Amino acid sequence: MDIKEYFARISYQGSYDKLDLATLTDIFQHHIRAVAFENLSIHCGERIELDLEATYNKIVRKKRGGWCMENNYLLSWVLKTLGYDVTLLGSKVYVPEYDAYADEIDHLLLKVVLDDKSYIVDGGFGMAYQMWQPMELISGTDQPQTPGVFRFLEESGVWYLEKVKRKQWIPNQSVSTSHNVEKEVCRRVYLFTLQPRDIEEFSACNAHLQTAPDSLFVTKSICSLQTTDGVRALVGWKLTEIKYNYKDNMDLVEIRILADEEMEKTLKEKFHMTLDKKFVPINTSRLVNLCYTDRSEPLDSRTTVTGYFSAHTGKMNIQEYFARISYNDCHKDADLQNLTVIFQHHIQAIPFENLSMHCGETIELDLQSTYNKIVRKKRGGWCLESNHLLFWALQELGYDVCILGGHSYEPAERAYTAEINHILLKVVIKGNSYIVDAGFGGAYQAWQPLMLISGKDQPQIPGIFRFIEDNGTWYFEKVKRKHYIPEQSVPFTDTPELGNIRKIYTFTLEPRHINDFQELNAYLQVSPDTILQKKSICSLQTTEGLYALVGWTFTEMKYNYMEDVDLVQITTLTDEEVEKTLKDKFSIVLENKLVPVNVRGLPPNLVDTI
């Protein structure tokens, strides 16, 4: 083996007499732009040997690429030959299909020490998560690079690598799939410790990844190469080309499906690679190979794949909840900003609904049952369900949260209820108290946590909310806007209280336990006098307003359509249209037959009731 032959392979013509960060970075960037990350040997009937001489011959002389145990092994030899202080490390890669880290070490990376500072050097991850520069081993510091912002987080001696991604512009969106165009903003990459490793420790991993039916490298043929402005990737027959930061902090993603006869030409022209043996492309799911297709129960992001399978005992998991509400950010701190984002995702994903009562189903006030219904069955729930679930989620995330009880205002009676009939949450952040209520629904659903302060207007997109405190009792109300109702199909003549101020509920700050609401939960399902018995209700907040289905009446509201005026559009549905509307507008598919109900004499839509 010869270092100059390696330099010729990666087209490096710079100096290498100084053992500094600039030289290390230059060599590293030449490597990742010349040597592809690829597993094509597995799909050509070739065995990948964990041997330095074999790796050198394959990558340097045959001008092939390799996976991490080849790329980084070769790179470690190069850097050691030049005199760098290099250590092999082992990591466990994050597996998106399982939403978990691997059980065993399955990735090789390098630690390089320069001037008493440690850097992670990894030329063998490939795709869009390939770092372009050595990364200083420091916890919690954003390290911006051309592909995006990388960072390490250290916890009890375990280091986590993650990448903050940009938005993507995909001109040919129709050919994209979740396999190569991911929606999350922050992507976990892998975890590792600083325990030094020897190459022999990766022998079992090297063999396993070439043969295991659930191995990513068995289920997908992969070839990716970093370019001067992005990355190319060929997964199966799908060629993806990404140009980083194409415009306005957005990556350009172009995708093309290749024919069999185009594969060889593409490998040669795009990846500078000619194979010795016939290549058989593949791109399947490793979940299929495990005969497991229900991915409705991902694990906590820092557990392992084995834990994934043991989780199917019904255990609740915060990452699964996040997936349900389409929350993809990296949760860091239990602060107001994160609380607001999670809350908004919750109310825009989980409808306020009482449809179980009108499908012959019993609503159980049990956290596991609520979790299964809302998270796994993708249903909604009323306040006792939605806020109970949110209470659990916020506790899991470290928030100081407690349950409160409220007395709803009854417009028809022009009075508050005598008994508690609503659950809400109080969250304390840095000494300030906030009311968090994801379970009121309709046009009186707040879109942000509300600071618990008396007499102060708190403007939000739905309108102006405020609290009034009187002798320890808090009154919650909303300043309403006018409504513009084109082609009004349902009269508002029987809608009580069309004034400017709408009372919503009262409450005290006495902490409650969920079991305090068991009797209420039963009463609301059987009492013929409750609005929940008299109306089948489903409402969901949207990005600009809300949808509401009450009986057969479907209402769409767009807030502030004109200055201080909300647009309200009302449609009366047929029985056949109700099921389709639930699916299309609320993403709800019921297991049992719904019997819509909307007792007349009460407001026919949700705008002025809930």
Coordinates of C-alpha atoms in Angstrom, one line a residue:
M1 CA 0.0 0.0 0.0
D2 CA 1.2 3.5 -0.8
I3 CA 0.0 6.8 0.4
K4 CA 0.7 8.6 -2.9
E5 CA -1.4 6.0 -4.7
Y6 CA -4.2 6.8 -2.3
F7 CA -3.8 10.5 -2.9
A8 CA -4.0 9.9 -6.7
R9 CA -7.2 8.0 -6.1
I10 CA -8.8 10.9 -4.3
S11 CA -7.3 13.5 -6.6
Y12 CA -5.5 15.1 -3.7
Q13 CA -2.5 17.3 -4.7
G14 CA -2.1 19.4 -1.6
S15 CA 0.6 19.3 1.0
Y16 CA 0.5 16.9 3.9
D17 CA 3.6 17.8 5.9
K18 CA 1.6 19.7 8.6
L19 CA -0.5 17.7 11.0
D20 CA -3.2 20.4 11.3
L21 CA -6.9 20.7 11.0
A22 CA -6.8 22.4 7.7
T23 CA -4.8 19.5 6.1
L24 CA -7.1 16.9 7.8
T25 CA -10.2 18.7 6.4
D26 CA -8.8 19.0 2.9
I27 CA -7.9 15.3 2.7
F28 CA -11.2 14.3 4.3
Q29 CA -13.2 16.3 1.7
H30 CA -11.3 14.9 -1.2
H31 CA -12.0 11.4 0.2
I32 CA -15.7 11.7 0.5
R33 CA -16.0 13.3 -3.0
A34 CA -13.9 10.5 -4.6
V35 CA -14.8 7.4 -2.7
A36 CA -18.5 6.4 -2.8
F37 CA -20.4 5.0 0.2
E38 CA -21.7 1.8 -1.3
N39 CA -22.7 -1.8 -0.5
L40 CA -22.9 -3.1 -4.1
S41 CA -20.6 -6.0 -3.5
I42 CA -23.5 -7.6 -1.5
H43 CA -25.7 -7.4 -4.6
C44 CA -23.0 -8.6 -7.0
G45 CA -22.3 -11.9 -5.2
E46 CA -19.1 -10.6 -3.7
R47 CA -18.0 -10.9 -0.1
I48 CA -16.8 -7.8 1.8
E49 CA -13.6 -8.6 3.7
L50 CA -12.6 -6.8 6.8
D51 CA -9.0 -6.7 5.8
L52 CA -7.0 -3.6 5.2
E53 CA -5.1 -4.9 2.1
A54 CA -8.4 -6.1 0.5
T55 CA -10.0 -2.8 1.3
Y56 CA -7.1 -0.9 -0.2
N57 CA -7.2 -2.9 -3.4
K58 CA -10.9 -2.5 -3.7
I59 CA -11.1 1.2 -3.1
V60 CA -7.8 2.5 -4.4
R61 CA -6.9 0.2 -7.2
K62 CA -10.3 -1.0 -8.4
K63 CA -11.7 2.5 -7.8
R64 CA -14.7 1.2 -6.0
G65 CA -16.3 2.6 -2.8
G66 CA -17.2 0.9 0.4
W67 CA -19.3 1.1 3.5
C68 CA -18.1 2.5 6.9
M69 CA -15.9 -0.5 7.8
E70 CA -14.1 -0.1 4.6
N71 CA -14.1 3.7 4.1
N72 CA -13.1 4.6 7.7
Y73 CA -10.7 1.7 8.1
L74 CA -8.8 2.9 5.0
L75 CA -9.0 6.5 6.2
S76 CA -7.6 5.5 9.6
W77 CA -4.6 3.9 7.8
V78 CA -4.1 7.1 5.8
L79 CA -4.2 9.4 8.8
K80 CA -2.0 7.1 10.9
T81 CA 0.5 7.0 8.0
L82 CA 0.6 10.8 8.0
G83 CA 1.2 10.8 11.8
Y84 CA -2.2 11.8 13.1
D85 CA -3.4 10.5 16.5
V86 CA -6.3 8.3 15.4
T87 CA -8.6 6.0 17.4
L88 CA -11.3 3.7 16.1
L89 CA -14.7 4.1 17.8
G90 CA -17.9 2.1 17.4
S91 CA -21.4 3.4 17.2
K92 CA -25.0 2.4 17.0
V93 CA -26.9 3.9 14.1
Y94 CA -30.3 5.3 14.4
V95 CA -32.8 3.2 12.5
P96 CA -35.8 5.3 11.2
E97 CA -37.9 2.2 10.5
Y98 CA -37.9 1.3 14.1
D99 CA -37.5 4.8 15.5
A100 CA -34.6 3.4 17.7
Y101 CA -30.9 2.9 17.8
A102 CA -29.4 -0.5 16.8
D103 CA -28.9 -3.1 19.5
E104 CA -25.2 -3.7 18.7
I105 CA -22.4 -1.6 17.3
D106 CA -22.9 -1.4 13.6
H107 CA -20.8 1.6 12.5
L108 CA -17.1 2.5 12.6
L109 CA -15.9 6.0 13.0
L110 CA -12.7 7.8 13.9
K111 CA -11.6 10.1 16.7
V112 CA -8.6 12.3 15.9
V113 CA -6.8 14.4 18.5
L114 CA -5.2 17.7 17.3
D115 CA -3.7 20.2 19.7
D116 CA -5.4 18.5 22.7
K117 CA -8.8 18.8 21.0
S118 CA -10.8 15.8 19.9
Y119 CA -12.5 15.6 16.5
I120 CA -14.9 13.0 15.0
V121 CA -13.9 12.1 11.5
D122 CA -16.4 9.9 9.7
G123 CA -16.0 9.3 5.9
G124 CA -18.3 6.3 5.9
F125 CA -21.9 7.4 6.6
G126 CA -22.9 8.6 3.2
M127 CA -26.1 10.0 1.9
A128 CA -27.4 13.3 3.2
Y129 CA -26.1 12.7 6.7
Q130 CA -22.4 12.6 5.7
M131 CA -20.5 15.3 7.5
W132 CA -18.2 17.4 5.3
Q133 CA -15.7 18.5 7.9
P134 CA -14.2 16.9 11.0
M135 CA -16.4 17.8 14.0
E136 CA -15.1 19.0 17.3
L137 CA -16.2 16.7 20.0
I138 CA -18.1 19.1 22.1
S139 CA -21.6 18.7 23.5
G140 CA -24.5 21.0 22.7
T141 CA -22.7 23.3 20.2
D142 CA -24.2 23.7 16.7
Q143 CA -21.6 23.0 14.0
P144 CA -22.9 24.4 10.7
Q145 CA -21.6 22.8 7.6
T146 CA -22.7 22.9 4.0
P147 CA -25.1 19.8 4.3
G148 CA -26.7 21.4 7.4
V149 CA -26.1 21.9 11.1
F150 CA -24.6 19.0 13.0
R151 CA -24.2 18.7 16.7
F152 CA -23.2 16.3 19.5
L153 CA -25.1 15.8 22.7
E154 CA -23.4 14.0 25.6
E155 CA -25.3 12.2 28.3
S156 CA -23.7 10.0 30.9
G157 CA -20.7 9.2 28.7
V158 CA -22.8 8.5 25.6
W159 CA -22.5 10.8 22.7
Y160 CA -25.4 11.4 20.3
L161 CA -24.9 12.9 16.8
E162 CA -27.8 14.6 15.1
K163 CA -28.4 16.9 12.1
V164 CA -30.7 19.8 11.7
K165 CA -32.1 19.5 8.2
R166 CA -33.3 22.2 5.8
K167 CA -36.5 22.2 3.9
Q168 CA -36.5 20.5 0.6
W169 CA -37.8 21.6 -2.8
I170 CA -38.7 18.7 -4.9
P171 CA -39.7 19.6 -8.4
N172 CA -40.9 16.1 -9.3
Q173 CA -42.7 15.5 -6.0
S174 CA -44.7 12.7 -7.4
V175 CA -41.9 10.2 -7.5
S176 CA -40.6 10.9 -4.0
T177 CA -41.3 8.5 -1.1
S178 CA -40.7 8.4 2.6
H179 CA -37.7 6.2 2.0
N180 CA -35.6 9.0 0.6
V181 CA -37.3 12.3 1.3
E182 CA -37.8 12.5 5.0
K183 CA -40.1 15.0 6.8
E184 CA -38.4 15.5 10.1
V185 CA -36.5 18.7 10.9
C186 CA -33.9 17.2 13.2
R187 CA -32.5 13.7 12.4
R188 CA -30.7 11.5 14.9
V189 CA -27.7 9.9 13.2
Y190 CA -26.0 7.6 15.7
L191 CA -24.8 7.2 19.3
F192 CA -21.3 6.3 20.4
T193 CA -18.9 6.2 23.4
L194 CA -15.2 7.0 23.5
Q195 CA -14.1 3.5 24.2
P196 CA -11.2 2.7 21.8
R197 CA -11.9 -0.2 19.4
D198 CA -9.8 -2.6 17.4
I199 CA -10.8 -3.6 13.8
E200 CA -11.3 -7.2 14.9
E201 CA -14.2 -6.1 17.1
F202 CA -16.2 -5.3 13.9
S203 CA -15.8 -8.8 12.3
A204 CA -19.1 -10.1 13.6
C205 CA -20.9 -6.9 12.5
N206 CA -19.2 -7.1 9.1
A207 CA -20.6 -10.6 8.6
H208 CA -24.0 -9.9 10.0
L209 CA -24.7 -6.8 7.9
Q210 CA -24.0 -8.8 4.7
T211 CA -26.4 -11.7 5.6
A212 CA -29.1 -10.7 8.1
P213 CA -32.5 -10.4 6.4
D214 CA -33.3 -7.2 8.4
S215 CA -30.0 -5.5 7.5
L216 CA -30.4 -2.3 5.6
F217 CA -27.6 -3.4 3.3
V218 CA -29.3 -6.6 2.4
T219 CA -32.7 -5.0 1.7
K220 CA -31.3 -2.0 -0.3
S221 CA -28.5 -1.6 -2.8
I222 CA -27.0 1.8 -2.0
C223 CA -24.4 4.0 -3.7
S224 CA -23.9 7.6 -2.6
L225 CA -21.2 10.2 -3.4
Q226 CA -20.7 13.7 -2.1
T227 CA -20.3 16.3 -4.7
T228 CA -19.0 19.9 -4.5
D229 CA -22.5 21.2 -3.8
G230 CA -24.5 18.3 -2.6
V231 CA -24.8 14.5 -2.8
R232 CA -25.9 11.9 -5.3
A233 CA -27.6 8.7 -4.2
L234 CA -28.7 5.6 -6.0
V235 CA -30.9 3.3 -3.9
G236 CA -32.3 0.5 -5.9
W237 CA -33.4 2.1 -9.1
K238 CA -34.0 5.5 -7.6
L239 CA -31.4 8.2 -8.3
T240 CA -31.6 11.2 -6.0
E241 CA -29.5 14.3 -6.5
I242 CA -29.4 16.9 -3.8
K243 CA -28.0 20.4 -4.1
Y244 CA -27.5 21.9 -0.7
N245 CA -28.8 25.4 0.1
Y246 CA -30.1 25.8 -3.5
K247 CA -32.2 28.9 -2.4
D248 CA -33.5 30.4 0.8
N249 CA -32.1 27.8 3.2
M250 CA -33.7 25.1 1.0
D251 CA -32.2 22.0 -0.6
L252 CA -33.0 21.1 -4.2
V253 CA -33.9 17.4 -4.4
E254 CA -34.3 15.8 -7.9
I255 CA -35.4 12.2 -8.2
R256 CA -35.5 9.9 -11.1
I257 CA -36.5 6.3 -11.5
L258 CA -34.0 4.4 -13.7
A259 CA -34.5 1.5 -16.0
D260 CA -32.3 -1.6 -15.6
E261 CA -30.3 -0.7 -18.7
E262 CA -29.5 2.7 -17.2
M263 CA -28.0 1.4 -14.0
E264 CA -24.5 0.5 -15.4
K265 CA -24.2 3.8 -17.2
T266 CA -25.3 5.8 -14.2
L267 CA -22.8 4.1 -11.9
K268 CA -20.1 4.9 -14.4
E269 CA -21.0 8.5 -15.1
K270 CA -22.3 9.6 -11.7
F271 CA -20.2 7.5 -9.3
H272 CA -17.1 6.7 -11.5
M273 CA -17.6 3.1 -10.8
T274 CA -17.4 0.0 -13.0
L275 CA -18.4 -3.3 -11.5
D276 CA -16.7 -6.7 -12.2
K277 CA -19.9 -8.7 -11.7
K278 CA -23.5 -8.5 -12.6
F279 CA -25.4 -6.1 -10.3
V280 CA -28.9 -6.9 -9.1
P281 CA -30.6 -3.7 -7.7
I282 CA -32.9 -4.0 -4.7
N283 CA -35.0 -1.6 -2.6
T284 CA -37.3 -3.2 -0.1
S285 CA -38.3 -2.6 3.5
R286 CA -36.4 -4.5 6.2
L287 CA -39.7 -4.6 8.1
V288 CA -41.1 -6.8 5.3
N289 CA -38.2 -9.2 5.7
L290 CA -39.0 -9.5 9.4
C291 CA -42.6 -10.3 8.5
Y292 CA -43.7 -7.3 10.5
T293 CA -45.7 -4.6 8.8
D294 CA -47.5 -2.7 11.6
R295 CA -45.2 0.2 12.5
S296 CA -47.6 1.9 14.7
E297 CA -45.5 1.6 17.8
P298 CA -42.1 3.1 17.5
L299 CA -39.9 3.3 20.6
D300 CA -38.3 6.0 22.5
S301 CA -35.6 7.6 20.4
R302 CA -32.8 6.4 22.6
T303 CA -33.7 2.8 23.0
T304 CA -32.7 -0.1 20.8
V305 CA -34.2 -2.2 18.0
T306 CA -34.7 -5.2 20.4
G307 CA -36.7 -2.9 22.6
Y308 CA -38.9 -2.2 19.6
F309 CA -40.2 -5.7 19.6
S310 CA -40.7 -5.9 23.4
A311 CA -42.7 -2.7 23.2
H312 CA -45.7 -4.4 21.7
T313 CA -47.2 -5.0 25.1
G314 CA -49.0 -1.7 24.8
K315 CA -46.4 0.5 26.5
M316 CA -46.9 4.2 25.7
N317 CA -44.1 6.0 24.0
I318 CA -43.4 9.7 23.5
Q319 CA -41.9 9.2 20.1
E320 CA -45.0 7.5 18.9
Y321 CA -47.1 10.4 20.2
F322 CA -44.8 12.8 18.4
A323 CA -45.4 10.8 15.2
R324 CA -49.1 10.9 15.7
I325 CA -49.1 14.7 15.9
S326 CA -46.5 15.1 13.2
Y327 CA -44.0 16.7 15.5
N328 CA -40.5 16.2 14.1
D329 CA -38.4 18.8 15.9
C330 CA -35.7 17.8 18.4
H331 CA -37.2 18.4 21.8
K332 CA -34.5 20.0 24.0
D333 CA -35.9 22.1 26.8
A334 CA -39.1 22.2 28.8
D335 CA -39.6 25.8 27.8
L336 CA -42.5 27.9 26.5
Q337 CA -41.4 27.7 22.9
N338 CA -41.4 23.9 22.7
L339 CA -44.6 23.8 24.7
T340 CA -46.3 26.0 22.2
V341 CA -45.1 24.0 19.1
I342 CA -46.1 20.7 20.7
F343 CA -49.5 22.1 21.7
Q344 CA -50.2 23.5 18.2
H345 CA -49.3 20.2 16.6
H346 CA -51.6 18.4 19.0
I347 CA -54.7 20.5 18.3
Q348 CA -54.1 20.4 14.5
A349 CA -53.8 16.6 14.5
I350 CA -56.2 15.4 17.2
P351 CA -59.8 16.3 16.8
F352 CA -62.1 17.2 19.6
E353 CA -64.8 14.6 19.2
N354 CA -67.5 12.5 21.0
L355 CA -68.2 10.1 18.2
S356 CA -67.7 7.0 20.4
M357 CA -70.9 7.9 22.2
H358 CA -72.8 7.8 18.9
C359 CA -71.0 4.6 17.7
G360 CA -72.1 2.5 20.6
E361 CA -68.6 2.6 22.2
T362 CA -67.8 3.4 25.8
I363 CA -65.2 6.1 26.6
E364 CA -62.9 4.9 29.3
L365 CA -61.1 7.3 31.5
D366 CA -57.9 5.3 31.4
L367 CA -54.6 6.6 30.1
Q368 CA -53.6 3.5 28.3
S369 CA -57.0 3.3 26.6
T370 CA -56.9 6.9 25.7
Y371 CA -53.4 6.5 24.2
N372 CA -54.4 3.5 22.2
K373 CA -57.5 5.3 20.9
I374 CA -55.9 8.6 20.0
V375 CA -52.3 7.6 19.1
R376 CA -52.7 4.2 17.6
K377 CA -56.2 4.2 16.2
K378 CA -55.8 7.9 15.2
R379 CA -59.0 9.0 16.7
G380 CA -59.7 12.2 18.6
G381 CA -61.3 12.6 22.0
W382 CA -63.1 15.0 24.3
C383 CA -61.4 17.1 27.0
L384 CA -61.1 14.2 29.4
E385 CA -59.1 12.3 26.8
S386 CA -57.2 14.9 24.9
N387 CA -56.0 16.8 27.9
H388 CA -55.2 13.7 29.8
L389 CA -53.0 12.5 27.0
L390 CA -51.4 15.9 26.8
F391 CA -50.8 15.9 30.5
W392 CA -48.9 12.6 30.2
A393 CA -46.9 13.8 27.2
L394 CA -45.8 17.0 29.1
Q395 CA -44.9 15.1 32.2
E396 CA -42.8 12.8 30.1
L397 CA -41.0 15.8 28.7
G398 CA -40.2 17.2 32.1
Y399 CA -42.8 20.0 32.4
D400 CA -44.3 21.1 35.7
V401 CA -47.9 20.3 34.9
C402 CA -51.1 19.7 37.0
I403 CA -54.7 19.0 36.2
L404 CA -57.5 21.5 37.0
G405 CA -61.2 21.3 36.7
G406 CA -63.5 23.8 34.9
H407 CA -67.2 24.7 34.8
S408 CA -68.3 25.3 31.2
Y409 CA -70.6 28.2 30.3
E410 CA -73.9 27.1 28.9
P411 CA -75.1 29.7 26.3
A412 CA -78.7 28.3 26.3
E413 CA -78.9 28.7 30.1
R414 CA -76.7 31.8 30.2
A415 CA -74.9 30.3 33.2
Y416 CA -72.0 28.2 34.2
T417 CA -72.6 24.5 35.1
A418 CA -73.0 23.7 38.8
E419 CA -70.6 20.8 38.7
I420 CA -67.1 20.5 37.2
N421 CA -67.5 19.2 33.6
H422 CA -64.2 20.1 32.0
I423 CA -60.5 19.3 32.5
L424 CA -57.7 21.7 31.7
L425 CA -54.0 21.9 32.5
K426 CA -51.7 24.4 34.3
V427 CA -48.1 24.4 33.3
V428 CA -45.4 26.4 35.3
I429 CA -42.4 27.6 33.4
K430 CA -39.7 29.7 35.1
G431 CA -42.2 30.8 37.8
N432 CA -44.9 31.8 35.3
S433 CA -48.2 29.8 35.1
Y434 CA -49.9 29.0 31.8
I435 CA -53.2 27.4 31.1
V436 CA -52.9 24.7 28.4
D437 CA -56.2 23.4 27.1
A438 CA -56.3 21.2 24.0
G439 CA -59.7 19.8 24.7
F440 CA -62.3 22.6 24.2
G441 CA -62.6 22.4 20.5
G442 CA -64.5 24.6 18.0
A443 CA -64.0 28.3 17.7
Y444 CA -63.1 28.7 21.4
Q445 CA -60.0 26.6 21.2
A446 CA -56.9 28.6 22.2
W447 CA -54.0 28.1 19.8
Q448 CA -51.2 28.9 22.3
P449 CA -50.7 28.4 26.1
L450 CA -52.3 31.4 27.9
M451 CA -50.4 33.2 30.7
L452 CA -52.4 33.0 33.9
I453 CA -52.8 36.7 34.5
S454 CA -56.1 38.6 35.2
G455 CA -57.5 41.3 33.0
K456 CA -54.9 41.1 30.2
D457 CA -56.0 40.7 26.6
Q458 CA -54.0 37.8 25.0
P459 CA -54.5 38.1 21.2
Q460 CA -54.2 34.9 19.2
I461 CA -55.2 33.9 15.6
P462 CA -58.7 32.6 16.7
G463 CA -59.3 35.9 18.6
I464 CA -58.5 37.7 21.8
F465 CA -58.6 35.6 25.0
R466 CA -58.4 36.8 28.6
F467 CA -58.8 35.7 32.2
I468 CA -60.6 37.6 34.9
E469 CA -59.9 36.6 38.5
D470 CA -62.4 37.2 41.3
N471 CA -61.9 35.8 44.8
G472 CA -59.8 32.8 43.7
T473 CA -62.1 31.9 40.8
W474 CA -60.8 32.5 37.3
Y475 CA -63.1 33.3 34.4
F476 CA -62.0 32.5 30.9
E477 CA -63.6 34.4 27.9
K478 CA -63.0 35.3 24.3
V479 CA -63.6 38.5 22.4
K480 CA -65.4 37.4 19.2
R481 CA -65.1 38.6 15.7
K482 CA -67.9 39.2 13.2
H483 CA -68.8 36.3 10.8
Y484 CA -69.1 36.5 7.0
I485 CA -71.3 33.7 5.8
P486 CA -71.6 33.4 2.0
E487 CA -74.6 31.5 0.8
Q488 CA -75.7 30.8 4.3
S489 CA -77.3 27.3 4.3
V490 CA -78.1 27.0 8.0
P491 CA -79.8 29.9 9.8
F492 CA -78.3 31.4 12.9
T493 CA -81.6 32.6 14.2
D494 CA -81.6 30.1 17.1
T495 CA -78.0 30.7 18.2
P496 CA -78.0 32.2 21.7
E497 CA -75.7 34.9 22.8
L498 CA -74.3 36.6 19.7
G499 CA -72.6 39.3 21.8
N500 CA -69.1 40.5 21.5
I501 CA -67.8 38.6 24.6
R502 CA -68.2 34.8 24.9
K503 CA -67.8 33.3 28.3
I504 CA -66.1 29.9 28.1
Y505 CA -65.6 28.5 31.6
T506 CA -64.5 29.1 35.2
F507 CA -62.0 27.3 37.2
T508 CA -59.9 27.4 40.4
L509 CA -56.3 26.5 40.9
E510 CA -57.0 23.5 43.1
P511 CA -55.0 20.6 41.7
R512 CA -57.0 17.6 40.6
H513 CA -56.4 13.9 40.0
I514 CA -57.7 12.2 36.9
N515 CA -59.8 9.9 39.1
D516 CA -61.7 13.0 40.3
F517 CA -63.3 13.0 36.8
Q518 CA -64.5 9.3 36.7
E519 CA -68.0 10.1 37.7
L520 CA -68.2 13.0 35.2
N521 CA -66.9 10.7 32.5
A522 CA -69.7 8.3 33.1
Y523 CA -72.4 11.0 33.5
L524 CA -71.6 12.8 30.3
Q525 CA -72.1 9.5 28.3
V526 CA -75.5 8.6 29.8
S527 CA -77.3 11.8 30.8
P528 CA -79.8 12.8 28.1
D529 CA -79.5 16.5 29.0
T530 CA -75.8 17.0 28.0
I531 CA -74.9 18.6 24.7
L532 CA -72.6 15.7 24.0
Q533 CA -75.7 13.4 24.0
K534 CA -77.7 15.7 21.8
K535 CA -75.0 16.3 19.3
S536 CA -72.4 14.2 17.5
I537 CA -69.4 16.5 17.4
C538 CA -66.1 16.4 15.6
S539 CA -63.9 19.6 15.3
L540 CA -60.3 20.1 14.3
Q541 CA -58.1 23.1 14.2
T542 CA -56.4 23.9 10.9
T543 CA -53.5 26.1 10.0
E544 CA -55.9 29.0 9.3
G545 CA -59.1 28.2 11.1
L546 CA -61.1 25.1 11.9
Y547 CA -63.4 22.3 10.6
A548 CA -66.4 21.2 12.6
L549 CA -69.0 18.5 11.9
V550 CA -72.0 18.6 14.2
G551 CA -74.6 16.0 13.2
W552 CA -74.9 16.5 9.4
T553 CA -73.7 20.1 9.5
F554 CA -70.2 20.7 8.3
T555 CA -68.7 24.1 9.1
E556 CA -65.4 25.5 7.8
M557 CA -64.1 28.6 9.4
K558 CA -61.2 30.8 8.2
Y559 CA -60.0 33.2 10.9
N560 CA -59.6 36.9 10.0
Y561 CA -60.6 36.4 6.4
M562 CA -61.2 40.1 6.2
E563 CA -60.3 42.7 8.8
D564 CA -61.7 41.4 12.1
V565 CA -64.1 39.2 10.2
D566 CA -64.1 35.4 10.1
L567 CA -65.3 33.5 7.0
V568 CA -67.8 30.8 7.9
Q569 CA -69.0 28.3 5.3
I570 CA -71.7 25.8 6.2
T571 CA -72.8 22.7 4.3
T572 CA -75.4 20.2 5.2
L573 CA -74.3 16.6 4.4
T574 CA -76.1 13.4 3.5
D575 CA -75.5 10.3 5.6
E576 CA -73.2 9.0 2.8
E577 CA -71.1 12.2 2.9
V578 CA -70.6 12.1 6.7
E579 CA -68.3 9.1 6.6
K580 CA -66.2 10.6 3.7
T581 CA -66.0 13.9 5.4
L582 CA -64.7 12.3 8.6
K583 CA -62.0 10.6 6.6
D584 CA -61.0 13.5 4.3
K585 CA -61.3 16.4 6.7
F586 CA -60.5 14.8 10.1
S587 CA -58.5 11.8 9.1
I588 CA -60.8 9.6 11.1
V589 CA -62.0 6.1 10.1
L590 CA -64.5 4.7 12.6
E591 CA -64.7 1.0 13.4
N592 CA -68.4 1.1 14.2
K593 CA -71.4 2.7 12.5
L594 CA -71.9 6.3 13.4
V595 CA -75.4 7.6 14.0
P596 CA -75.2 11.4 13.6
V597 CA -77.4 13.5 15.9
N598 CA -78.1 17.2 16.2
V599 CA -81.1 17.9 18.3
R600 CA -82.8 21.0 17.1
G601 CA -83.4 24.0 19.3
L602 CA -79.7 24.1 19.9
P603 CA -77.1 25.8 17.7
P604 CA -76.8 23.8 14.5
N605 CA -73.1 24.2 14.2
L606 CA -70.1 24.5 16.4
V607 CA -69.3 28.2 15.9
D608 CA -71.2 29.4 18.9
T609 CA -71.6 26.4 21.1
I610 CA -68.4 24.6 22.1

